[in-house]
Amino acid sequence: MAPRREKYRIGDIDLTDIRNRNELRVIKAIEQVLREPPVYTPDPKDIQDIYALALNNLAPRYAQTGTIVLRDPVRDDQIVEAVRNAFVRVMERPKE
């Protein structure tokens, strides 16, 4: 088993398939915001910062693979707003 997966084990129980449901939603929102004017082309580190900032500003929604979600309390517009705010913050304070 890969070393990373070993970190996410308790005995024989594998916890690697438990994910924050907002992760993929934030990635899609980043792609959407990148297409909006004004055109801004962040470097890879900026994208990572935007991703982390947006996730940190949203309530986490962890679920295991195969879980049925009947209602998601984090709306799509909240995700996009968190991403836009993260973009602004990174653009205002770029790392050098």
PDB file of N, CA and C in Angstrom:
ATOM      1  N   MET A   1       0.844  -1.178   0.000  1.00  0.00           N
ATOM      2  CA  MET A   1       0.000   0.000   0.000  1.00  0.00           C
ATOM      3  C   MET A   1       0.888   1.239   0.000  1.00  0.00           C
ATOM      4  N   ALA A   2       0.483   2.275  -0.726  1.00  0.00           N
ATOM      5  CA  ALA A   2       1.251   3.512  -0.836  1.00  0.00           C
ATOM      6  C   ALA A   2       1.383   4.172   0.541  1.00  0.00           C
ATOM      7  N   PRO A   3       2.531   4.845   0.791  1.00  0.00           N
ATOM      8  CA  PRO A   3       2.746   5.487   2.092  1.00  0.00           C
ATOM      9  C   PRO A   3       1.649   6.484   2.462  1.00  0.00           C
ATOM     10  N   ARG A   4       1.140   7.238   1.489  1.00  0.00           N
ATOM     11  CA  ARG A   4       0.092   8.218   1.781  1.00  0.00           C
ATOM     12  C   ARG A   4      -1.151   7.531   2.324  1.00  0.00           C
ATOM     13  N   ARG A   5      -1.514   6.434   1.720  1.00  0.00           N
ATOM     14  CA  ARG A   5      -2.705   5.702   2.161  1.00  0.00           C
ATOM     15  C   ARG A   5      -2.510   5.147   3.566  1.00  0.00           C
ATOM     16  N   GLU A   6      -1.282   4.788   3.916  1.00  0.00           N
ATOM     17  CA  GLU A   6      -1.007   4.253   5.252  1.00  0.00           C
ATOM     18  C   GLU A   6      -1.320   5.280   6.331  1.00  0.00           C
ATOM     19  N   LYS A   7      -1.131   6.564   6.021  1.00  0.00           N
ATOM     20  CA  LYS A   7      -1.417   7.621   6.987  1.00  0.00           C
ATOM     21  C   LYS A   7      -2.904   7.696   7.311  1.00  0.00           C
ATOM     22  N   TYR A   8      -3.720   7.227   6.394  1.00  0.00           N
ATOM     23  CA  TYR A   8      -5.173   7.324   6.542  1.00  0.00           C
ATOM     24  C   TYR A   8      -5.786   5.963   6.864  1.00  0.00           C
ATOM     25  N   ARG A   9      -5.135   5.253   7.779  1.00  0.00           N
ATOM     26  CA  ARG A   9      -5.620   3.936   8.194  1.00  0.00           C
ATOM     27  C   ARG A   9      -5.676   3.878   9.712  1.00  0.00           C
ATOM     28  N   ILE A  10      -6.679   3.192  10.186  1.00  0.00           N
ATOM     29  CA  ILE A  10      -6.763   2.829  11.589  1.00  0.00           C
ATOM     30  C   ILE A  10      -6.914   1.321  11.594  1.00  0.00           C
ATOM     31  N   GLY A  11      -5.841   0.629  11.905  1.00  0.00           N
ATOM     32  CA  GLY A  11      -5.862  -0.827  11.804  1.00  0.00           C
ATOM     33  C   GLY A  11      -6.121  -1.225  10.371  1.00  0.00           C
ATOM     34  N   ASP A  12      -7.166  -1.997  10.145  1.00  0.00           N
ATOM     35  CA  ASP A  12      -7.532  -2.441   8.796  1.00  0.00           C
ATOM     36  C   ASP A  12      -8.530  -1.511   8.117  1.00  0.00           C
ATOM     37  N   ILE A  13      -8.872  -0.414   8.759  1.00  0.00           N
ATOM     38  CA  ILE A  13      -9.894   0.488   8.216  1.00  0.00           C
ATOM     39  C   ILE A  13      -9.229   1.580   7.394  1.00  0.00           C
ATOM     40  N   ASP A  14      -9.590   1.651   6.114  1.00  0.00           N
ATOM     41  CA  ASP A  14      -9.051   2.633   5.178  1.00  0.00           C
ATOM     42  C   ASP A  14      -9.970   3.851   5.144  1.00  0.00           C
ATOM     43  N   LEU A  15      -9.427   5.023   5.473  1.00  0.00           N
ATOM     44  CA  LEU A  15     -10.215   6.253   5.524  1.00  0.00           C
ATOM     45  C   LEU A  15      -9.966   7.170   4.329  1.00  0.00           C
ATOM     46  N   THR A  16      -9.214   6.721   3.334  1.00  0.00           N
ATOM     47  CA  THR A  16      -8.863   7.582   2.203  1.00  0.00           C
ATOM     48  C   THR A  16     -10.039   7.942   1.317  1.00  0.00           C
ATOM     49  N   ASP A  17     -11.125   7.190   1.375  1.00  0.00           N
ATOM     50  CA  ASP A  17     -12.272   7.485   0.517  1.00  0.00           C
ATOM     51  C   ASP A  17     -13.264   8.453   1.157  1.00  0.00           C
ATOM     52  N   ILE A  18     -12.918   8.991   2.302  1.00  0.00           N
ATOM     53  CA  ILE A  18     -13.761  10.011   2.912  1.00  0.00           C
ATOM     54  C   ILE A  18     -13.225  11.354   2.448  1.00  0.00           C
ATOM     55  N   ARG A  19     -14.055  12.095   1.737  1.00  0.00           N
ATOM     56  CA  ARG A  19     -13.639  13.349   1.105  1.00  0.00           C
ATOM     57  C   ARG A  19     -14.559  14.488   1.511  1.00  0.00           C
ATOM     58  N   ASN A  20     -14.033  15.687   1.453  1.00  0.00           N
ATOM     59  CA  ASN A  20     -14.836  16.888   1.607  1.00  0.00           C
ATOM     60  C   ASN A  20     -15.574  17.074   0.276  1.00  0.00           C
ATOM     61  N   ARG A  21     -16.893  17.008   0.308  1.00  0.00           N
ATOM     62  CA  ARG A  21     -17.688  17.100  -0.916  1.00  0.00           C
ATOM     63  C   ARG A  21     -17.509  18.429  -1.626  1.00  0.00           C
ATOM     64  N   ASN A  22     -17.018  19.435  -0.930  1.00  0.00           N
ATOM     65  CA  ASN A  22     -16.819  20.742  -1.554  1.00  0.00           C
ATOM     66  C   ASN A  22     -15.572  20.809  -2.427  1.00  0.00           C
ATOM     67  N   GLU A  23     -14.668  19.857  -2.313  1.00  0.00           N
ATOM     68  CA  GLU A  23     -13.412  19.919  -3.069  1.00  0.00           C
ATOM     69  C   GLU A  23     -13.652  20.018  -4.573  1.00  0.00           C
ATOM     70  N   LEU A  24     -14.412  19.106  -5.121  1.00  0.00           N
ATOM     71  CA  LEU A  24     -14.663  19.138  -6.571  1.00  0.00           C
ATOM     72  C   LEU A  24     -15.510  20.333  -6.969  1.00  0.00           C
ATOM     73  N   ARG A  25     -16.408  20.744  -6.092  1.00  0.00           N
ATOM     74  CA  ARG A  25     -17.241  21.906  -6.382  1.00  0.00           C
ATOM     75  C   ARG A  25     -16.384  23.168  -6.435  1.00  0.00           C
ATOM     76  N   VAL A  26     -15.384  23.266  -5.556  1.00  0.00           N
ATOM     77  CA  VAL A  26     -14.486  24.420  -5.573  1.00  0.00           C
ATOM     78  C   VAL A  26     -13.637  24.405  -6.843  1.00  0.00           C
ATOM     79  N   ILE A  27     -13.166  23.259  -7.252  1.00  0.00           N
ATOM     80  CA  ILE A  27     -12.376  23.167  -8.481  1.00  0.00           C
ATOM     81  C   ILE A  27     -13.198  23.661  -9.672  1.00  0.00           C
ATOM     82  N   LYS A  28     -14.454  23.230  -9.771  1.00  0.00           N
ATOM     83  CA  LYS A  28     -15.324  23.686 -10.866  1.00  0.00           C
ATOM     84  C   LYS A  28     -15.555  25.189 -10.789  1.00  0.00           C
ATOM     85  N   ALA A  29     -15.719  25.711  -9.582  1.00  0.00           N
ATOM     86  CA  ALA A  29     -15.932  27.151  -9.421  1.00  0.00           C
ATOM     87  C   ALA A  29     -14.676  27.932  -9.809  1.00  0.00           C
ATOM     88  N   ILE A  30     -13.502  27.416  -9.492  1.00  0.00           N
ATOM     89  CA  ILE A  30     -12.253  28.080  -9.894  1.00  0.00           C
ATOM     90  C   ILE A  30     -12.194  28.156 -11.416  1.00  0.00           C
ATOM     91  N   GLU A  31     -12.506  27.055 -12.086  1.00  0.00           N
ATOM     92  CA  GLU A  31     -12.500  27.047 -13.549  1.00  0.00           C
ATOM     93  C   GLU A  31     -13.485  28.077 -14.096  1.00  0.00           C
ATOM     94  N   GLN A  32     -14.648  28.194 -13.468  1.00  0.00           N
ATOM     95  CA  GLN A  32     -15.663  29.165 -13.895  1.00  0.00           C
ATOM     96  C   GLN A  32     -15.150  30.591 -13.699  1.00  0.00           C
ATOM     97  N   VAL A  33     -14.604  30.888 -12.539  1.00  0.00           N
ATOM     98  CA  VAL A  33     -14.142  32.240 -12.230  1.00  0.00           C
ATOM     99  C   VAL A  33     -12.953  32.627 -13.112  1.00  0.00           C
ATOM    100  N   LEU A  34     -12.116  31.674 -13.470  1.00  0.00           N
ATOM    101  CA  LEU A  34     -10.980  31.964 -14.363  1.00  0.00           C
ATOM    102  C   LEU A  34     -11.454  32.465 -15.726  1.00  0.00           C
ATOM    103  N   ARG A  35     -12.660  32.083 -16.138  1.00  0.00           N
ATOM    104  CA  ARG A  35     -13.190  32.504 -17.438  1.00  0.00           C
ATOM    105  C   ARG A  35     -13.883  33.861 -17.374  1.00  0.00           C
ATOM    106  N   GLU A  36     -14.073  34.402 -16.180  1.00  0.00           N
ATOM    107  CA  GLU A  36     -14.766  35.676 -16.023  1.00  0.00           C
ATOM    108  C   GLU A  36     -13.792  36.841 -16.166  1.00  0.00           C
ATOM    109  N   PRO A  37     -14.269  37.955 -16.725  1.00  0.00           N
ATOM    110  CA  PRO A  37     -13.413  39.143 -16.760  1.00  0.00           C
ATOM    111  C   PRO A  37     -13.324  39.764 -15.365  1.00  0.00           C
ATOM    112  N   PRO A  38     -12.283  40.456 -15.028  1.00  0.00           N
ATOM    113  CA  PRO A  38     -11.097  40.648 -15.864  1.00  0.00           C
ATOM    114  C   PRO A  38     -10.267  39.370 -15.896  1.00  0.00           C
ATOM    115  N   VAL A  39      -9.668  39.134 -17.012  1.00  0.00           N
ATOM    116  CA  VAL A  39      -8.893  37.906 -17.182  1.00  0.00           C
ATOM    117  C   VAL A  39      -7.645  37.980 -16.294  1.00  0.00           C
ATOM    118  N   TYR A  40      -7.499  37.003 -15.468  1.00  0.00           N
ATOM    119  CA  TYR A  40      -6.367  36.907 -14.547  1.00  0.00           C
ATOM    120  C   TYR A  40      -5.805  35.502 -14.682  1.00  0.00           C
ATOM    121  N   THR A  41      -4.519  35.403 -14.893  1.00  0.00           N
ATOM    122  CA  THR A  41      -3.889  34.099 -15.044  1.00  0.00           C
ATOM    123  C   THR A  41      -2.962  33.854 -13.856  1.00  0.00           C
ATOM    124  N   PRO A  42      -3.494  33.238 -12.821  1.00  0.00           N
ATOM    125  CA  PRO A  42      -2.670  32.960 -11.651  1.00  0.00           C
ATOM    126  C   PRO A  42      -1.675  31.846 -11.939  1.00  0.00           C
ATOM    127  N   ASP A  43      -0.566  31.881 -11.221  1.00  0.00           N
ATOM    128  CA  ASP A  43       0.396  30.788 -11.376  1.00  0.00           C
ATOM    129  C   ASP A  43      -0.092  29.583 -10.563  1.00  0.00           C
ATOM    130  N   PRO A  44       0.533  28.431 -10.717  1.00  0.00           N
ATOM    131  CA  PRO A  44       0.065  27.227 -10.023  1.00  0.00           C
ATOM    132  C   PRO A  44      -0.028  27.389  -8.497  1.00  0.00           C
ATOM    133  N   LYS A  45       0.929  28.078  -7.900  1.00  0.00           N
ATOM    134  CA  LYS A  45       0.904  28.285  -6.446  1.00  0.00           C
ATOM    135  C   LYS A  45      -0.311  29.139  -6.055  1.00  0.00           C
ATOM    136  N   ASP A  46      -0.636  30.145  -6.873  1.00  0.00           N
ATOM    137  CA  ASP A  46      -1.810  30.972  -6.611  1.00  0.00           C
ATOM    138  C   ASP A  46      -3.088  30.132  -6.660  1.00  0.00           C
ATOM    139  N   ILE A  47      -3.180  29.236  -7.626  1.00  0.00           N
ATOM    140  CA  ILE A  47      -4.353  28.362  -7.733  1.00  0.00           C
ATOM    141  C   ILE A  47      -4.480  27.509  -6.467  1.00  0.00           C
ATOM    142  N   GLN A  48      -3.360  26.978  -6.001  1.00  0.00           N
ATOM    143  CA  GLN A  48      -3.385  26.183  -4.776  1.00  0.00           C
ATOM    144  C   GLN A  48      -3.851  27.031  -3.592  1.00  0.00           C
ATOM    145  N   ASP A  49      -3.362  28.267  -3.515  1.00  0.00           N
ATOM    146  CA  ASP A  49      -3.778  29.170  -2.438  1.00  0.00           C
ATOM    147  C   ASP A  49      -5.269  29.480  -2.528  1.00  0.00           C
ATOM    148  N   ILE A  50      -5.757  29.748  -3.724  1.00  0.00           N
ATOM    149  CA  ILE A  50      -7.178  30.045  -3.938  1.00  0.00           C
ATOM    150  C   ILE A  50      -8.024  28.844  -3.518  1.00  0.00           C
ATOM    151  N   TYR A  51      -7.604  27.665  -3.921  1.00  0.00           N
ATOM    152  CA  TYR A  51      -8.307  26.426  -3.578  1.00  0.00           C
ATOM    153  C   TYR A  51      -8.384  26.251  -2.069  1.00  0.00           C
ATOM    154  N   ALA A  52      -7.249  26.393  -1.396  1.00  0.00           N
ATOM    155  CA  ALA A  52      -7.205  26.212   0.057  1.00  0.00           C
ATOM    156  C   ALA A  52      -8.019  27.284   0.777  1.00  0.00           C
ATOM    157  N   LEU A  53      -7.884  28.536   0.355  1.00  0.00           N
ATOM    158  CA  LEU A  53      -8.637  29.622   0.993  1.00  0.00           C
ATOM    159  C   LEU A  53     -10.137  29.425   0.841  1.00  0.00           C
ATOM    160  N   ALA A  54     -10.570  29.073  -0.350  1.00  0.00           N
ATOM    161  CA  ALA A  54     -11.998  28.861  -0.587  1.00  0.00           C
ATOM    162  C   ALA A  54     -12.524  27.724   0.292  1.00  0.00           C
ATOM    163  N   LEU A  55     -11.805  26.613   0.336  1.00  0.00           N
ATOM    164  CA  LEU A  55     -12.239  25.485   1.167  1.00  0.00           C
ATOM    165  C   LEU A  55     -12.275  25.866   2.643  1.00  0.00           C
ATOM    166  N   ASN A  56     -11.291  26.642   3.087  1.00  0.00           N
ATOM    167  CA  ASN A  56     -11.245  27.049   4.494  1.00  0.00           C
ATOM    168  C   ASN A  56     -12.400  27.974   4.864  1.00  0.00           C
ATOM    169  N   ASN A  57     -12.978  28.644   3.888  1.00  0.00           N
ATOM    170  CA  ASN A  57     -14.068  29.572   4.155  1.00  0.00           C
ATOM    171  C   ASN A  57     -15.456  28.957   3.935  1.00  0.00           C
ATOM    172  N   LEU A  58     -15.481  27.678   3.697  1.00  0.00           N
ATOM    173  CA  LEU A  58     -16.751  26.961   3.533  1.00  0.00           C
ATOM    174  C   LEU A  58     -16.886  25.911   4.634  1.00  0.00           C
ATOM    175  N   ALA A  59     -18.106  25.655   5.029  1.00  0.00           N
ATOM    176  CA  ALA A  59     -18.327  24.575   5.992  1.00  0.00           C
ATOM    177  C   ALA A  59     -17.960  23.250   5.327  1.00  0.00           C
ATOM    178  N   PRO A  60     -17.117  22.442   5.970  1.00  0.00           N
ATOM    179  CA  PRO A  60     -16.739  21.160   5.365  1.00  0.00           C
ATOM    180  C   PRO A  60     -17.931  20.210   5.305  1.00  0.00           C
ATOM    181  N   ARG A  61     -17.974  19.421   4.263  1.00  0.00           N
ATOM    182  CA  ARG A  61     -19.060  18.463   4.047  1.00  0.00           C
ATOM    183  C   ARG A  61     -18.449  17.103   3.729  1.00  0.00           C
ATOM    184  N   TYR A  62     -17.971  16.408   4.742  1.00  0.00           N
ATOM    185  CA  TYR A  62     -17.302  15.133   4.526  1.00  0.00           C
ATOM    186  C   TYR A  62     -18.301  14.001   4.332  1.00  0.00           C
ATOM    187  N   ALA A  63     -17.958  13.122   3.416  1.00  0.00           N
ATOM    188  CA  ALA A  63     -18.783  11.949   3.139  1.00  0.00           C
ATOM    189  C   ALA A  63     -17.882  10.858   2.579  1.00  0.00           C
ATOM    190  N   GLN A  64     -18.291   9.637   2.781  1.00  0.00           N
ATOM    191  CA  GLN A  64     -17.541   8.520   2.215  1.00  0.00           C
ATOM    192  C   GLN A  64     -18.072   8.199   0.828  1.00  0.00           C
ATOM    193  N   THR A  65     -17.249   7.572   0.032  1.00  0.00           N
ATOM    194  CA  THR A  65     -17.637   7.194  -1.321  1.00  0.00           C
ATOM    195  C   THR A  65     -18.908   6.351  -1.269  1.00  0.00           C
ATOM    196  N   GLY A  66     -19.853   6.698  -2.122  1.00  0.00           N
ATOM    197  CA  GLY A  66     -21.097   5.941  -2.195  1.00  0.00           C
ATOM    198  C   GLY A  66     -22.194   6.464  -1.289  1.00  0.00           C
ATOM    199  N   THR A  67     -21.891   7.502  -0.505  1.00  0.00           N
ATOM    200  CA  THR A  67     -22.897   8.079   0.377  1.00  0.00           C
ATOM    201  C   THR A  67     -23.958   8.801  -0.450  1.00  0.00           C
ATOM    202  N   ILE A  68     -25.200   8.620  -0.093  1.00  0.00           N
ATOM    203  CA  ILE A  68     -26.289   9.326  -0.760  1.00  0.00           C
ATOM    204  C   ILE A  68     -26.520  10.625   0.002  1.00  0.00           C
ATOM    205  N   VAL A  69     -26.440  11.746  -0.721  1.00  0.00           N
ATOM    206  CA  VAL A  69     -26.650  13.052  -0.111  1.00  0.00           C
ATOM    207  C   VAL A  69     -28.003  13.570  -0.576  1.00  0.00           C
ATOM    208  N   LEU A  70     -28.899  13.748   0.368  1.00  0.00           N
ATOM    209  CA  LEU A  70     -30.242  14.201   0.029  1.00  0.00           C
ATOM    210  C   LEU A  70     -30.321  15.715  -0.101  1.00  0.00           C
ATOM    211  N   ARG A  71     -29.532  16.411   0.697  1.00  0.00           N
ATOM    212  CA  ARG A  71     -29.554  17.868   0.669  1.00  0.00           C
ATOM    213  C   ARG A  71     -28.166  18.349   1.033  1.00  0.00           C
ATOM    214  N   ASP A  72     -27.658  19.299   0.277  1.00  0.00           N
ATOM    215  CA  ASP A  72     -26.345  19.852   0.551  1.00  0.00           C
ATOM    216  C   ASP A  72     -26.534  21.272   1.063  1.00  0.00           C
ATOM    217  N   PRO A  73     -26.170  21.534   2.327  1.00  0.00           N
ATOM    218  CA  PRO A  73     -26.413  22.858   2.894  1.00  0.00           C
ATOM    219  C   PRO A  73     -25.519  23.961   2.324  1.00  0.00           C
ATOM    220  N   VAL A  74     -24.479  23.602   1.599  1.00  0.00           N
ATOM    221  CA  VAL A  74     -23.618  24.601   0.973  1.00  0.00           C
ATOM    222  C   VAL A  74     -24.075  24.770  -0.472  1.00  0.00           C
ATOM    223  N   ARG A  75     -24.612  25.946  -0.769  1.00  0.00           N
ATOM    224  CA  ARG A  75     -25.163  26.208  -2.106  1.00  0.00           C
ATOM    225  C   ARG A  75     -24.050  26.533  -3.105  1.00  0.00           C
ATOM    226  N   ASP A  76     -24.333  26.325  -4.384  1.00  0.00           N
ATOM    227  CA  ASP A  76     -23.361  26.614  -5.436  1.00  0.00           C
ATOM    228  C   ASP A  76     -22.929  28.078  -5.423  1.00  0.00           C
ATOM    229  N   ASP A  77     -23.873  28.999  -5.176  1.00  0.00           N
ATOM    230  CA  ASP A  77     -23.507  30.410  -5.169  1.00  0.00           C
ATOM    231  C   ASP A  77     -22.566  30.737  -4.004  1.00  0.00           C
ATOM    232  N   GLN A  78     -22.665  29.998  -2.897  1.00  0.00           N
ATOM    233  CA  GLN A  78     -21.741  30.193  -1.782  1.00  0.00           C
ATOM    234  C   GLN A  78     -20.331  29.732  -2.159  1.00  0.00           C
ATOM    235  N   ILE A  79     -20.274  28.666  -2.922  1.00  0.00           N
ATOM    236  CA  ILE A  79     -18.979  28.145  -3.382  1.00  0.00           C
ATOM    237  C   ILE A  79     -18.322  29.170  -4.302  1.00  0.00           C
ATOM    238  N   VAL A  80     -19.070  29.663  -5.278  1.00  0.00           N
ATOM    239  CA  VAL A  80     -18.519  30.634  -6.229  1.00  0.00           C
ATOM    240  C   VAL A  80     -18.081  31.899  -5.488  1.00  0.00           C
ATOM    241  N   GLU A  81     -18.863  32.347  -4.536  1.00  0.00           N
ATOM    242  CA  GLU A  81     -18.513  33.550  -3.766  1.00  0.00           C
ATOM    243  C   GLU A  81     -17.230  33.322  -2.960  1.00  0.00           C
ATOM    244  N   ALA A  82     -17.072  32.155  -2.361  1.00  0.00           N
ATOM    245  CA  ALA A  82     -15.847  31.839  -1.615  1.00  0.00           C
ATOM    246  C   ALA A  82     -14.636  31.835  -2.541  1.00  0.00           C
ATOM    247  N   VAL A  83     -14.811  31.322  -3.750  1.00  0.00           N
ATOM    248  CA  VAL A  83     -13.721  31.300  -4.726  1.00  0.00           C
ATOM    249  C   VAL A  83     -13.381  32.719  -5.177  1.00  0.00           C
ATOM    250  N   ARG A  84     -14.389  33.520  -5.477  1.00  0.00           N
ATOM    251  CA  ARG A  84     -14.131  34.914  -5.884  1.00  0.00           C
ATOM    252  C   ARG A  84     -13.400  35.674  -4.780  1.00  0.00           C
ATOM    253  N   ASN A  85     -13.820  35.496  -3.534  1.00  0.00           N
ATOM    254  CA  ASN A  85     -13.150  36.161  -2.417  1.00  0.00           C
ATOM    255  C   ASN A  85     -11.703  35.696  -2.281  1.00  0.00           C
ATOM    256  N   ALA A  86     -11.470  34.415  -2.499  1.00  0.00           N
ATOM    257  CA  ALA A  86     -10.104  33.882  -2.434  1.00  0.00           C
ATOM    258  C   ALA A  86      -9.253  34.458  -3.563  1.00  0.00           C
ATOM    259  N   PHE A  87      -9.825  34.588  -4.772  1.00  0.00           N
ATOM    260  CA  PHE A  87      -9.106  35.200  -5.888  1.00  0.00           C
ATOM    261  C   PHE A  87      -8.670  36.616  -5.521  1.00  0.00           C
ATOM    262  N   VAL A  88      -9.596  37.401  -4.993  1.00  0.00           N
ATOM    263  CA  VAL A  88      -9.291  38.791  -4.635  1.00  0.00           C
ATOM    264  C   VAL A  88      -8.173  38.834  -3.602  1.00  0.00           C
ATOM    265  N   ARG A  89      -8.289  37.994  -2.612  1.00  0.00           N
ATOM    266  CA  ARG A  89      -7.272  37.985  -1.550  1.00  0.00           C
ATOM    267  C   ARG A  89      -5.892  37.622  -2.092  1.00  0.00           C
ATOM    268  N   VAL A  90      -5.835  36.629  -2.957  1.00  0.00           N
ATOM    269  CA  VAL A  90      -4.545  36.211  -3.531  1.00  0.00           C
ATOM    270  C   VAL A  90      -4.009  37.291  -4.467  1.00  0.00           C
ATOM    271  N   MET A  91      -4.888  37.912  -5.254  1.00  0.00           N
ATOM    272  CA  MET A  91      -4.437  38.971  -6.175  1.00  0.00           C
ATOM    273  C   MET A  91      -3.909  40.168  -5.400  1.00  0.00           C
ATOM    274  N   GLU A  92      -4.508  40.472  -4.250  1.00  0.00           N
ATOM    275  CA  GLU A  92      -4.079  41.613  -3.447  1.00  0.00           C
ATOM    276  C   GLU A  92      -2.786  41.343  -2.686  1.00  0.00           C
ATOM    277  N   ARG A  93      -2.527  40.086  -2.400  1.00  0.00           N
ATOM    278  CA  ARG A  93      -1.347  39.716  -1.615  1.00  0.00           C
ATOM    279  C   ARG A  93      -0.581  38.575  -2.284  1.00  0.00           C
ATOM    280  N   PRO A  94      -0.058  38.824  -3.472  1.00  0.00           N
ATOM    281  CA  PRO A  94       0.674  37.726  -4.139  1.00  0.00           C
ATOM    282  C   PRO A  94       1.960  37.391  -3.393  1.00  0.00           C
ATOM    283  N   LYS A  95       2.306  36.129  -3.429  1.00  0.00           N
ATOM    284  CA  LYS A  95       3.574  35.683  -2.833  1.00  0.00           C
ATOM    285  C   LYS A  95       4.679  35.849  -3.851  1.00  0.00           C
ATOM    286  N   GLU A  96       5.814  36.235  -3.377  1.00  0.00           N
ATOM    287  CA  GLU A  96       6.931  36.464  -4.305  1.00  0.00           C
ATOM    288  C   GLU A  96       8.012  35.447  -4.118  1.00  0.00           C
TER     289      GLU A  96
END
